[in-house]
Amino acid sequence: MNADLAEVLRPVKHVLIDFDGPICSVFAGLPAPEVAQRLRAALLSTGERPSTSWESETDPLALLRRISIERPDLVGIADAALTRLEEEAVQLAQPTPGGEAVLRACVESGRTVWLVSNNASNAIRAYLNAHGLSSQVAGVFGRVPGDPTSMKPSPRLLLDAMDAAGSVPAECVFIGDAVRDVEAGDAAGVSTIGYANKPGKDTSLSAAGAVAVVRSIKIIADALI
């Protein structure tokens, strides 16, 4: 399904946006595999011996989720370590072309912006502050510290953002670049616009149920005004 963007956005008062992808590439300067390796090293430094099943995981967020399942007693330590690594990573993050334009377009059109991300809130705020974007964002909803189950595809963060906005799903839209974003939006009752920033994503996002799919965030910014 690929609806007209103007029609999708017309009733929207609150724009919920994923952070890594639509706004910036978090691990562009500090690659995700290196972050995952350093997370494992952080656990080793505390005297813990990471499971051999963790060695092949190159996605730090997936690694955190796996740790929460296999060693829930280590989640607090692992989450804190990953948050520090994310705070380092965002210093080298690459802004997504059109990402800042979307934030400005939301503000100029009278809509509020809520960032909803599996990344740590502290890291997201650090990026916003460094790029002078904090004033354009009404709220940040990163994963709940020590609770990886809060991450998408769970709808929890989206529901929390809508609650903070005092809104209902019909007044909101979610912008994300992963199938898990569409799944979280669906579970929260929110329509999702997919951002296909890699080949093949347009097909997977559409198949997951995104109401529209774009290859450029700038297209959404233009449609908001």
Backbone as CSV, one residue per row, in Angstrom:
resi,resn,N_x,N_y,N_z,CA_x,CA_y,CA_z,C_x,C_y,C_z
1,MET,0.852,-1.187,0.000,0.000,0.000,0.000,0.891,1.241,0.000
2,ASN,0.583,2.212,-0.833,1.397,3.412,-0.918,0.473,4.617,-1.098
3,ALA,0.009,5.169,-0.013,-0.952,6.259,-0.044,-0.257,7.574,-0.390
4,ASP,-1.045,8.552,-0.822,-0.528,9.881,-1.091,-0.074,10.523,0.214
5,LEU,1.163,11.031,0.224,1.719,11.592,1.456,0.891,12.741,2.009
6,ALA,0.413,13.604,1.138,-0.379,14.747,1.593,-1.626,14.280,2.321
7,GLU,-2.256,13.214,1.810,-3.459,12.676,2.453,-3.124,12.067,3.807
8,VAL,-1.993,11.367,3.867,-1.578,10.742,5.131,-1.286,11.797,6.188
9,LEU,-0.643,12.890,5.780,-0.171,13.902,6.727,-1.218,14.947,7.103
10,ARG,-2.265,15.083,6.295,-3.240,16.156,6.524,-3.803,16.170,7.953
11,PRO,-4.243,15.033,8.515,-4.826,15.090,9.868,-3.802,15.019,10.998
12,VAL,-2.532,14.929,10.646,-1.488,14.685,11.645,-1.145,15.949,12.438
13,LYS,-1.171,15.807,13.752,-0.774,16.892,14.648,0.572,16.609,15.313
14,HIS,0.907,15.329,15.396,2.130,14.921,16.078,2.880,13.925,15.200
15,VAL,4.142,14.241,14.913,4.969,13.383,14.072,5.972,12.640,14.948
16,LEU,5.850,11.335,14.978,6.761,10.484,15.728,7.816,9.985,14.745
17,ILE,9.081,10.120,15.097,10.156,9.801,14.161,11.224,8.934,14.824
18,ASP,11.628,7.895,14.127,12.769,7.107,14.571,14.021,7.972,14.455
19,PHE,15.043,7.659,15.235,16.257,8.479,15.256,17.333,7.962,14.297
20,ASP,17.754,6.728,14.493,18.811,6.149,13.664,18.236,5.776,12.304
21,GLY,18.553,6.557,11.296,18.006,6.351,9.955,17.374,7.636,9.458
22,PRO,16.186,7.967,9.920,15.530,9.192,9.457,16.238,10.489,9.849
23,ILE,16.887,10.523,11.007,17.543,11.754,11.464,19.050,11.705,11.225
24,CYS,19.658,10.574,11.508,21.089,10.437,11.279,21.462,8.964,11.212
25,SER,22.686,8.723,10.783,23.236,7.367,10.826,24.121,7.297,12.062
26,VAL,23.584,6.713,13.121,24.256,6.744,14.424,25.658,6.144,14.369
27,PHE,25.788,5.016,13.684,27.058,4.292,13.703,27.895,4.504,12.436
28,ALA,27.723,5.660,11.802,28.484,5.958,10.583,29.973,6.122,10.882
29,GLY,30.297,6.765,11.996,31.695,7.016,12.341,32.282,5.984,13.275
30,LEU,31.465,5.425,14.122,31.866,4.347,15.029,31.001,3.154,14.655
31,PRO,31.493,2.277,13.769,30.673,1.209,13.187,30.034,0.286,14.218
32,ALA,28.835,-0.164,13.899,28.083,-1.045,14.800,28.875,-2.283,15.223
33,PRO,29.583,-2.967,14.308,30.346,-4.141,14.757,31.393,-3.806,15.815
34,GLU,32.013,-2.624,15.691,32.998,-2.214,16.691,32.317,-1.927,18.026
35,VAL,31.144,-1.319,17.968,30.393,-1.043,19.198,30.024,-2.357,19.884
36,ALA,29.581,-3.336,19.094,29.218,-4.635,19.664,30.438,-5.290,20.313
37,GLN,31.587,-5.203,19.641,32.806,-5.786,20.199,33.204,-5.093,21.488
38,ARG,33.093,-3.782,21.523,33.459,-3.040,22.724,32.468,-3.291,23.855
39,LEU,31.222,-3.577,23.516,30.241,-3.938,24.541,30.620,-5.278,25.176
40,ARG,31.031,-6.234,24.340,31.482,-7.517,24.885,32.714,-7.318,25.766
41,ALA,33.618,-6.446,25.325,34.829,-6.182,26.114,34.492,-5.538,27.453
42,ALA,33.474,-4.684,27.455,33.056,-4.044,28.703,32.562,-5.072,29.705
43,LEU,31.860,-6.072,29.213,31.392,-7.137,30.110,32.569,-7.955,30.635
44,LEU,33.549,-8.221,29.755,34.735,-8.964,30.179,35.500,-8.211,31.268
45,SER,35.517,-6.889,31.169,36.275,-6.075,32.132,35.679,-6.132,33.529
46,THR,34.417,-6.536,33.621,33.771,-6.655,34.937,33.959,-8.043,35.526
47,GLY,34.654,-8.910,34.781,34.869,-10.268,35.264,33.872,-11.267,34.721
48,GLU,32.921,-10.783,33.925,31.942,-11.684,33.334,32.510,-12.305,32.059
49,ARG,32.081,-13.513,31.761,32.503,-14.187,30.540,31.310,-14.268,29.595
50,PRO,31.324,-13.434,28.557,30.201,-13.443,27.617,29.991,-14.810,26.981
51,SER,28.761,-15.127,26.706,28.425,-16.384,26.056,29.045,-16.437,24.669
52,THR,29.469,-17.621,24.252,30.048,-17.782,22.915,29.024,-17.451,21.833
53,SER,27.729,-17.534,22.152,26.687,-17.238,21.167,26.615,-15.750,20.845
54,TRP,27.288,-14.924,21.672,27.254,-13.484,21.446,28.345,-13.028,20.478
55,GLU,29.329,-13.875,20.238,30.502,-13.467,19.471,30.189,-13.076,18.035
56,SER,29.182,-13.701,17.438,28.881,-13.438,16.032,27.932,-12.254,15.840
57,GLU,27.418,-11.681,16.926,26.434,-10.596,16.816,27.133,-9.261,16.561
58,THR,26.833,-8.657,15.418,27.473,-7.384,15.053,26.572,-6.177,15.277
59,ASP,25.303,-6.411,15.604,24.358,-5.329,15.891,24.306,-5.143,17.409
60,PRO,24.791,-4.009,17.927,24.844,-3.838,19.383,23.483,-3.882,20.063
61,LEU,22.435,-3.407,19.388,21.105,-3.449,19.986,20.575,-4.877,20.026
62,ALA,20.854,-5.641,18.982,20.462,-7.052,18.983,21.246,-7.820,20.045
63,LEU,22.510,-7.425,20.231,23.331,-8.056,21.269,22.752,-7.771,22.648
64,LEU,22.338,-6.527,22.871,21.724,-6.181,24.153,20.470,-7.011,24.391
65,ARG,19.683,-7.178,23.350,18.466,-7.976,23.486,18.807,-9.431,23.824
66,ARG,19.845,-9.952,23.163,20.241,-11.338,23.419,20.746,-11.501,24.849
67,ILE,21.514,-10.523,25.323,22.002,-10.568,26.702,20.829,-10.585,27.673
68,SER,19.803,-9.796,27.381,18.650,-9.716,28.282,17.925,-11.055,28.377
69,ILE,17.988,-11.843,27.322,17.320,-13.147,27.313,18.170,-14.205,28.011
70,GLU,19.469,-14.212,27.692,20.346,-15.269,28.205,20.924,-14.969,29.586
71,ARG,21.172,-13.665,29.854,21.739,-13.278,31.147,21.059,-12.010,31.655
72,PRO,19.805,-12.125,32.075,19.084,-10.937,32.543,19.781,-10.216,33.695
73,ASP,20.631,-10.938,34.416,21.353,-10.305,35.523,22.405,-9.308,35.040
74,LEU,22.752,-9.366,33.742,23.764,-8.465,33.198,23.172,-7.291,32.428
75,VAL,21.850,-7.240,32.334,21.218,-6.228,31.494,21.578,-4.808,31.929
76,GLY,21.538,-4.535,33.220,21.832,-3.191,33.697,23.233,-2.745,33.319
77,ILE,24.209,-3.625,33.516,25.601,-3.316,33.182,25.748,-3.128,31.677
78,ALA,25.148,-4.038,30.909,25.272,-3.994,29.452,24.597,-2.747,28.881
79,ASP,23.433,-2.399,29.393,22.708,-1.237,28.892,23.487,0.043,29.176
80,ALA,24.040,0.139,30.373,24.815,1.328,30.730,26.054,1.452,29.847
81,ALA,26.707,0.316,29.580,27.901,0.326,28.735,27.541,0.723,27.304
82,LEU,26.430,0.192,26.792,26.009,0.519,25.435,25.618,1.996,25.336
83,THR,24.981,2.514,26.363,24.610,3.931,26.355,25.849,4.812,26.224
84,ARG,26.907,4.476,26.953,28.149,5.254,26.854,28.728,5.171,25.444
85,LEU,28.656,4.001,24.842,29.165,3.821,23.486,28.317,4.596,22.469
86,GLU,27.014,4.628,22.682,26.132,5.391,21.793,26.401,6.888,21.922
87,GLU,26.671,7.334,23.132,26.995,8.749,23.340,28.280,9.111,22.599
88,GLU,29.209,8.171,22.534,30.438,8.384,21.761,30.131,8.341,20.264
89,ALA,29.295,7.416,19.862,28.986,7.233,18.439,28.297,8.453,17.836
90,VAL,27.373,9.057,18.583,26.629,10.185,18.003,27.518,11.404,17.744
91,GLN,28.672,11.453,18.388,29.601,12.536,18.106,30.149,12.433,16.685
92,LEU,30.098,11.213,16.118,30.608,10.961,14.769,29.481,10.595,13.806
93,ALA,28.257,10.726,14.261,27.110,10.331,13.438,26.997,11.208,12.198
94,GLN,26.469,10.623,11.135,26.290,11.356,9.877,24.835,11.777,9.732
95,PRO,24.558,13.075,9.665,23.178,13.544,9.502,22.556,12.987,8.223
96,THR,21.301,12.611,8.299,20.581,12.133,7.124,20.121,13.324,6.296
97,PRO,20.416,13.334,5.001,19.930,14.433,4.156,18.413,14.570,4.267
98,GLY,17.953,15.733,4.639,16.521,15.957,4.796,16.019,15.749,6.211
99,GLY,16.843,15.177,7.078,16.411,14.923,8.452,16.094,16.197,9.209
100,GLU,16.996,17.163,9.142,16.758,18.440,9.820,15.603,19.187,9.159
101,ALA,15.459,19.021,7.859,14.366,19.683,7.136,13.005,19.178,7.611
102,VAL,12.918,17.903,7.924,11.664,17.343,8.435,11.319,17.973,9.776
103,LEU,12.312,18.101,10.652,12.060,18.710,11.959,11.572,20.147,11.792
104,ARG,12.237,20.899,10.919,11.829,22.289,10.693,10.431,22.368,10.094
105,ALA,10.137,21.476,9.148,8.829,21.480,8.493,7.717,21.175,9.484
106,CYS,7.990,20.292,10.421,6.981,19.975,11.444,6.678,21.213,12.275
107,VAL,7.738,21.874,12.723,7.560,23.066,13.557,6.847,24.167,12.772
108,GLU,7.273,24.395,11.540,6.689,25.467,10.724,5.236,25.202,10.373
109,SER,4.843,23.924,10.327,3.456,23.587,9.993,2.596,23.396,11.236
110,GLY,3.157,23.696,12.413,2.386,23.620,13.651,2.261,22.231,14.239
111,ARG,3.122,21.319,13.814,3.088,19.962,14.346,4.229,19.769,15.344
112,THR,4.039,18.874,16.294,5.108,18.592,17.246,5.846,17.331,16.826
113,VAL,7.114,17.261,17.244,7.976,16.130,16.900,8.342,15.360,18.155
114,TRP,8.256,14.035,18.048,8.609,13.154,19.154,9.532,12.073,18.597
115,LEU,10.757,12.014,19.088,11.684,10.997,18.620,11.471,9.713,19.409
116,VAL,11.284,8.631,18.689,11.002,7.324,19.298,12.026,6.335,18.755
117,SER,12.912,5.864,19.625,14.070,5.128,19.134,14.499,4.020,20.087
118,ASN,15.128,2.991,19.504,15.723,1.941,20.323,17.066,2.379,20.910
119,ASN,17.571,3.511,20.452,18.809,4.045,21.018,18.542,4.680,22.376
120,ALA,19.601,4.960,23.101,19.474,5.552,24.432,19.079,7.020,24.336
121,SER,18.193,7.440,25.192,17.725,8.829,25.196,18.865,9.813,25.388
122,ASN,19.822,9.485,26.267,20.933,10.395,26.518,21.749,10.642,25.254
123,ALA,21.946,9.599,24.463,22.706,9.729,23.220,21.936,10.586,22.217
124,ILE,20.627,10.386,22.143,19.792,11.161,21.220,19.840,12.634,21.590
125,ARG,19.695,12.930,22.868,19.717,14.328,23.315,21.083,14.953,23.057
126,ALA,22.151,14.164,23.210,23.493,14.682,22.952,23.633,15.087,21.484
127,TYR,23.074,14.291,20.592,23.118,14.618,19.163,22.314,15.884,18.883
128,LEU,21.115,15.954,19.427,20.270,17.128,19.205,20.948,18.394,19.706
129,ASN,21.548,18.334,20.873,22.234,19.500,21.432,23.410,19.916,20.554
130,ALA,24.178,18.932,20.089,25.359,19.226,19.283,24.999,19.863,17.948
131,HIS,23.807,19.544,17.440,23.398,20.043,16.127,22.364,21.172,16.226
132,GLY,22.129,21.662,17.426,21.206,22.774,17.608,19.767,22.448,17.257
133,LEU,19.349,21.221,17.534,18.010,20.779,17.138,17.065,20.550,18.316
134,SER,17.551,20.727,19.520,16.739,20.396,20.704,15.423,21.155,20.754
135,SER,15.432,22.411,20.331,14.225,23.229,20.415,13.135,22.769,19.447
136,GLN,13.496,21.952,18.474,12.533,21.514,17.479,11.868,20.182,17.838
137,VAL,12.299,19.594,18.948,11.785,18.292,19.362,11.059,18.419,20.693
138,ALA,9.801,17.983,20.715,8.995,18.101,21.931,9.380,17.073,22.978
139,GLY,9.838,15.907,22.545,10.187,14.870,23.505,10.998,13.759,22.874
140,VAL,11.786,13.085,23.715,12.638,11.977,23.272,12.261,10.730,24.047
141,PHE,11.990,9.662,23.323,11.633,8.390,23.945,12.546,7.297,23.414
142,GLY,13.707,7.156,24.096,14.625,6.075,23.781,14.249,4.862,24.602
143,ARG,14.987,3.776,24.400,14.677,2.548,25.150,14.726,2.832,26.646
144,VAL,13.897,2.157,27.385,13.869,2.314,28.837,15.150,1.703,29.399
145,PRO,15.939,2.454,30.169,17.204,1.937,30.700,17.032,0.611,31.428
146,GLY,17.824,-0.361,31.029,17.775,-1.667,31.675,16.619,-2.543,31.251
147,ASP,15.852,-2.104,30.259,14.684,-2.876,29.826,14.633,-2.950,28.297
148,PRO,15.414,-3.853,27.681,15.416,-3.988,26.225,14.067,-4.398,25.644
149,THR,13.169,-4.934,26.476,11.851,-5.307,25.952,11.046,-4.079,25.535
150,SER,11.490,-2.895,25.951,10.799,-1.665,25.568,11.099,-1.278,24.120
151,MET,12.119,-1.901,23.530,12.515,-1.534,22.178,11.505,-2.028,21.140
152,LYS,11.402,-1.282,20.041,10.570,-1.725,18.928,11.088,-3.082,18.430
153,PRO,10.201,-4.006,18.055,8.813,-3.800,17.620,7.758,-3.661,18.720
154,SER,8.177,-3.585,19.984,7.201,-3.283,21.023,6.614,-1.897,20.775
155,PRO,5.324,-1.708,21.008,4.714,-0.389,20.817,4.909,0.540,22.009
156,ARG,5.600,0.068,23.033,5.657,0.808,24.303,6.119,2.257,24.141
157,LEU,7.210,2.472,23.423,7.758,3.822,23.304,6.829,4.735,22.518
158,LEU,6.165,4.189,21.509,5.200,4.967,20.746,4.014,5.353,21.614
159,LEU,3.546,4.412,22.403,2.418,4.684,23.295,2.805,5.732,24.336
160,ASP,4.041,5.642,24.835,4.514,6.632,25.808,4.576,8.024,25.182
161,ALA,5.029,8.090,23.923,5.127,9.381,23.243,3.739,9.975,23.025
162,MET,2.785,9.153,22.595,1.428,9.652,22.382,0.800,10.103,23.687
163,ASP,1.103,9.390,24.761,0.574,9.781,26.070,1.133,11.144,26.474
164,ALA,2.429,11.346,26.240,3.049,12.632,26.564,2.472,13.757,25.716
165,ALA,2.105,13.425,24.473,1.534,14.427,23.576,0.063,14.670,23.867
166,GLY,-0.539,13.825,24.704,-1.969,13.936,24.977,-2.768,13.677,23.715
167,SER,-2.303,12.713,22.927,-2.878,12.500,21.613,-3.417,11.089,21.448
168,VAL,-3.996,10.846,20.279,-4.524,9.537,19.902,-3.905,9.149,18.563
169,PRO,-3.904,7.856,18.226,-3.255,7.405,16.990,-3.694,8.133,15.728
170,ALA,-4.955,8.484,15.623,-5.460,9.126,14.409,-4.821,10.485,14.156
171,GLU,-4.254,11.096,15.202,-3.619,12.414,15.072,-2.113,12.314,14.859
172,CYS,-1.609,11.068,14.759,-0.169,10.855,14.706,0.244,10.075,13.465
173,VAL,1.520,10.191,13.119,2.135,9.340,12.109,3.533,9.018,12.607
174,PHE,4.026,7.862,12.231,5.367,7.435,12.638,6.224,7.280,11.393
175,ILE,7.445,7.763,11.456,8.390,7.634,10.346,9.536,6.740,10.795
176,GLY,9.735,5.629,10.086,10.797,4.702,10.454,11.392,4.016,9.243
177,ASP,12.569,3.419,9.435,13.271,2.814,8.302,13.412,1.304,8.413
178,ALA,12.703,0.684,9.348,12.835,-0.755,9.540,11.458,-1.408,9.680
179,VAL,11.420,-2.691,9.351,10.167,-3.439,9.488,9.679,-3.395,10.929
180,ARG,10.612,-3.440,11.872,10.201,-3.392,13.279,9.489,-2.088,13.610
181,ASP,9.821,-1.010,12.894,9.134,0.267,13.104,7.679,0.165,12.652
182,VAL,7.478,-0.446,11.499,6.114,-0.621,10.982,5.311,-1.519,11.924
183,GLU,5.951,-2.566,12.414,5.278,-3.483,13.338,4.914,-2.780,14.638
184,ALA,5.809,-1.933,15.140,5.520,-1.180,16.365,4.384,-0.197,16.125
185,GLY,4.423,0.483,14.974,3.349,1.409,14.645,2.008,0.707,14.560
186,ASP,1.997,-0.437,13.903,0.754,-1.202,13.771,0.222,-1.608,15.137
187,ALA,1.114,-2.059,16.020,0.697,-2.483,17.361,0.166,-1.311,18.178
188,ALA,0.664,-0.105,17.887,0.213,1.093,18.605,-0.970,1.761,17.922
189,GLY,-1.348,1.243,16.751,-2.468,1.824,16.011,-2.113,3.059,15.215
190,VAL,-0.808,3.261,14.971,-0.327,4.457,14.267,0.122,4.095,12.853
191,SER,-0.268,4.895,11.883,0.189,4.690,10.507,1.675,5.011,10.423
192,THR,2.415,4.198,9.650,3.855,4.387,9.527,4.249,4.694,8.090
193,ILE,5.068,5.730,7.941,5.684,6.042,6.655,7.077,5.425,6.673
194,GLY,7.351,4.578,5.702,8.636,3.913,5.654,9.685,4.723,4.914
195,TYR,10.888,4.747,5.450,12.021,5.405,4.799,12.960,4.320,4.294
196,ALA,12.974,4.118,2.983,13.793,3.073,2.374,15.169,3.625,2.050
197,ASN,16.070,3.559,3.016,17.408,4.125,2.845,18.426,3.121,2.323
198,LYS,17.966,1.904,2.017,18.831,0.875,1.438,18.045,0.095,0.393
199,PRO,18.737,-0.456,-0.597,18.047,-1.242,-1.630,17.236,-2.386,-1.036
200,GLY,16.027,-2.546,-1.540,15.171,-3.636,-1.078,14.262,-3.268,0.070
201,LYS,14.586,-2.171,0.761,13.764,-1.793,1.909,12.369,-1.338,1.495
202,ASP,12.242,-0.749,0.302,10.922,-0.299,-0.123,9.955,-1.467,-0.191
203,THR,10.443,-2.612,-0.670,9.599,-3.803,-0.763,9.242,-4.336,0.612
204,SER,10.236,-4.444,1.504,9.985,-5.015,2.830,9.114,-4.102,3.677
205,LEU,9.307,-2.789,3.562,8.494,-1.848,4.339,7.047,-1.846,3.846
206,SER,6.870,-1.902,2.547,5.515,-1.953,1.991,4.823,-3.239,2.404
207,ALA,5.557,-4.349,2.331,4.982,-5.645,2.695,4.596,-5.681,4.172
208,ALA,5.349,-4.946,5.003,5.054,-4.921,6.441,3.822,-4.095,6.755
209,GLY,3.416,-3.211,5.808,2.198,-2.436,6.021,2.377,-0.937,6.111
210,ALA,3.550,-0.427,5.705,3.739,1.031,5.696,2.720,1.669,4.752
211,VAL,2.097,2.757,5.178,1.072,3.398,4.342,1.693,4.121,3.154
212,ALA,2.968,4.459,3.267,3.709,5.088,2.173,5.181,4.798,2.404
213,VAL,5.934,4.744,1.325,7.373,4.500,1.411,8.089,5.531,0.553
214,VAL,9.121,6.159,1.126,9.907,7.156,0.393,11.375,6.759,0.426
215,ARG,12.116,7.227,-0.568,13.555,6.969,-0.602,14.347,8.191,-0.131
216,SER,13.638,9.273,0.144,14.281,10.493,0.628,13.422,11.118,1.719
217,ILE,14.035,11.461,2.830,13.321,12.107,3.918,12.847,13.501,3.483
218,LYS,13.595,14.105,2.579,13.227,15.440,2.088,11.825,15.443,1.480
219,ILE,11.413,14.330,0.895,10.063,14.233,0.302,9.014,14.434,1.384
220,ILE,9.255,13.882,2.565,8.312,14.040,3.669,8.304,15.488,4.134
221,ALA,9.478,16.100,4.203,9.573,17.507,4.626,8.755,18.385,3.681
222,ASP,8.883,18.153,2.388,8.144,18.946,1.402,6.637,18.750,1.544
223,ALA,6.229,17.523,1.872,4.792,17.229,1.982,4.191,17.799,3.257
224,LEU,5.011,18.073,4.255,4.519,18.603,5.521,4.158,20.072,5.435
225,ILE,4.803,20.785,4.521,4.593,22.230,4.442,3.349,22.564,3.624
